[in-house]
Amino acid sequence: MYKKFLSLTKNLTVSLEKGLNLFTTQENNPLYFHGALPLYTFWFLIFSGIMLWMYYIPTLDRAWTSVNYITSLPVLLKDANGQLLLKNGIPVVAAISPATGIPYGAVVRGIHRWGAAAMMITTILHMLRVYFTDRHRSWRWLPWVSGVLLLIFVLFVGITGYLLVWDARAYSLVVSTQRWLEAVPLIGQGLSAFFIGGDAIRDFTLTRFFFFHIGGATFIFWLIWMHFIRLHEPVVTPSRAVNFLTLGFILVAAGVYPAVNVTNDLIAQYPVLAGDKGFIPSDAPAQIGYLVDVIRYDAWYLFPYYLMEKVGVNWAWIILGSATILLFVAPFYPKDRRDNIAEVVEAKCTGCTFCSLDCPFEAITMQERAPGSKFKLIAVVFAPRCSECGICVGACPFQAIELPNTHSKTIEADVLALLKTGAQ
Amino acid sequence: MSEIQSAIPVEKKKRVIVGFVCERSIPIHDMMGPHKALADDPETKIIILPCSGMVKPTQMELALANGADATFVCGCAMNDCHYRTGNIMIRERLEGERNPKLRKSTDKRKVGMFFFTMKDKRPFLDALAQFKASTEDL
Ligand code: HEM
Ligand code: SF4
Ligand code: SF4
């Protein structure tokens, strides 16, 4: 039943990709770079993040101002009639910011914001694709389980990123998170205190969020290493066309729709901003004790909060908790037969290493033979990692490694038999 | 004149093509007819394997040496091998970029390779027909 479901999802996925191939060609279909895309967007986040980091000040009274200082945005000024203001025939450009501002800081912040959205969306697409095409089970459990951890950490880093802005929404999210943590039996109060770093929100709270954000991103790096450890030469860069497409998407989005805190104060100061839809809106500075009426949720990072608002804290725990458990156990069901694992014929193996170089799941290691042996090395298959693909069989020039149920001798006998009957 | 010619049934020489097909690529199990041949093309005999990366170039040479008119491999669409790299491996082996390679003396024109998805039954059969036509006079 479940297997049928998996084969149906595979069918649908392949059909969808085939459809997309009509527009993109086989080599440049972004769906074939599903794993490389989140990693590629991660680089944007690291570089734009380092640039933002240079000016960000994680204290209660300076955080919001420092973000605003970074995101000074050059805009074209207009007169009262909405016409471009001209000086000597050239449009007048002004920096919109309460402070002096960093040129194009809003675009860098936009890259960080849009890159973060792109990373989460591509991560989810990647997960769905490996699941739908049945590439998540058996010997692939490690990339899958580390993938679930990656998903959780990408979410965590994204949410803490929203907190760093320290606007009214960030404060409301902190309060919601505390409610959520307090609902944990026995240790809830402790968790909540751990989250904000004490019994009240202080400067230290933002330093802690800053640590969560950057520490979490660093941990993602380590998890990616875990994710790749059993994949031979993982595809980590998309094709050139897909690279440019992603780059273009993030840059254009950040240029057209930069991240600026457009508040009422700012509009009072620069009326040209009123009604301008060309910015990601952000809220006024956080005020302890003031909760916004409506939190602006996004679908990729803030869905847990949306869920909490809709169904309450306990149900949100139950739903998100069960979904996470299901994700973690998914690779172990249904069980495969596993009766065709590669075997090395010791007497024939010359230790040439071809099989271990070509095995796609790092299942073969080369080990030293006893002193005095004719050959120095021997291939050893680590059964739990073997996918029963037979690529090592194709790689071995000496018929020294075989799949027991699909033996080369049988294949060759079949070829000869076919030719005998075929010619009649 | 040509109409008269095409009206006369020509006794065509029966050919044998040996294909090594990955069971995760085209829906090969549904495409089989009697005697391990393709239902749509009885001249083409099929060996089904778990992955195209398992094919040894020597096995294709064996087929050619024992009377096959041509031989081919069919694996998953490029970038989409179920076992990640099987199609890349066999392509590089047949193109002479990865060991073990085809022998130099092997007539490469008689060695085909196709990379298709489980939805590509038609495109595969078309490509196969084209390949067969290209090997007809060799
Ligand atoms: C930061 C997020 C992630 C990154 C950068 C990432 C990257 C990658 C890359 C580059 C590959 C190798 C593709 C190949 O060469 O065949 C891969 C494979 C894989 N990923 Fe991820 N991944 C991420 C998240 C996830 C998540 C959330 C899951 C699932 C829960 C997941 C499950 C897998 C699995 C099962 C494979 C193995 C696929 C195969 O063997 O064909 N990954 N990932
Ligand atoms: S069959 Fe060979 S190449 Fe394939 S996973 Fe097992 S050991 Fe590696
Ligand atoms: S390719 Fe064959 S001979 Fe070479 S190390 Fe592997 S099993 Fe041994």
Short mmCIF file of N, CA and C in Angstrom, two decimals, chain B residues 64 71 93-96 101-113 131 135 138:
data_model
loop_
_atom_site.label_atom_id
_atom_site.label_comp_id
_atom_site.label_asym_id
_atom_site.label_seq_id
_atom_site.Cartn_x
_atom_site.Cartn_y
_atom_site.Cartn_z
N LEU B 64 28.97 -8.48 -29.37
CA LEU B 64 29.36 -8.20 -30.76
C LEU B 64 30.17 -9.36 -31.35
N THR B 71 24.89 -3.31 -30.17
CA THR B 71 24.58 -3.48 -28.75
C THR B 71 24.43 -2.10 -28.12
N ARG B 93 32.75 5.20 -19.42
CA ARG B 93 33.47 3.98 -19.84
C ARG B 93 33.37 3.81 -21.34
N LEU B 94 32.16 4.00 -21.88
CA LEU B 94 31.98 3.78 -23.31
C LEU B 94 32.63 4.89 -24.13
N GLU B 95 32.76 6.06 -23.52
CA GLU B 95 33.43 7.15 -24.25
C GLU B 95 34.94 7.09 -24.07
N GLY B 96 35.42 6.10 -23.30
CA GLY B 96 36.86 5.93 -23.15
C GLY B 96 37.50 6.85 -22.14
N LYS B 101 37.63 0.52 -20.06
CA LYS B 101 37.09 1.13 -21.29
C LYS B 101 36.77 0.05 -22.32
N LEU B 102 36.11 0.49 -23.39
CA LEU B 102 35.91 -0.42 -24.53
C LEU B 102 37.27 -0.66 -25.18
N ARG B 103 37.44 -1.83 -25.74
CA ARG B 103 38.71 -2.09 -26.44
C ARG B 103 38.81 -1.17 -27.68
N LYS B 104 40.03 -0.80 -28.04
CA LYS B 104 40.22 0.14 -29.17
C LYS B 104 39.67 -0.46 -30.47
N SER B 105 39.80 -1.78 -30.59
CA SER B 105 39.41 -2.42 -31.85
C SER B 105 37.88 -2.53 -32.00
N THR B 106 37.14 -2.25 -30.93
CA THR B 106 35.68 -2.36 -31.02
C THR B 106 35.12 -1.26 -31.92
N ASP B 107 34.21 -1.63 -32.80
CA ASP B 107 33.58 -0.64 -33.68
C ASP B 107 32.57 0.16 -32.87
N LYS B 108 32.95 1.37 -32.50
CA LYS B 108 32.11 2.18 -31.59
C LYS B 108 30.76 2.52 -32.21
N ARG B 109 30.69 2.50 -33.53
CA ARG B 109 29.41 2.83 -34.16
C ARG B 109 28.33 1.80 -33.84
N LYS B 110 28.79 0.61 -33.47
CA LYS B 110 27.82 -0.45 -33.15
C LYS B 110 27.44 -0.46 -31.66
N VAL B 111 27.99 0.52 -30.91
CA VAL B 111 27.73 0.57 -29.47
C VAL B 111 26.91 1.81 -29.15
N GLY B 112 25.67 1.60 -28.73
CA GLY B 112 24.80 2.75 -28.47
C GLY B 112 24.60 2.99 -26.99
N MET B 113 24.23 4.21 -26.63
CA MET B 113 23.79 4.43 -25.24
C MET B 113 22.63 5.40 -25.21
N PHE B 131 19.03 4.37 -33.99
CA PHE B 131 20.34 3.73 -33.78
C PHE B 131 20.46 2.49 -34.67
N THR B 135 23.11 1.54 -37.88
CA THR B 135 24.06 0.43 -37.85
C THR B 135 23.79 -0.58 -38.98
N LEU B 138 26.66 -1.48 -41.49
CA LEU B 138 28.04 -1.64 -40.98
C LEU B 138 28.52 -3.07 -41.11
#
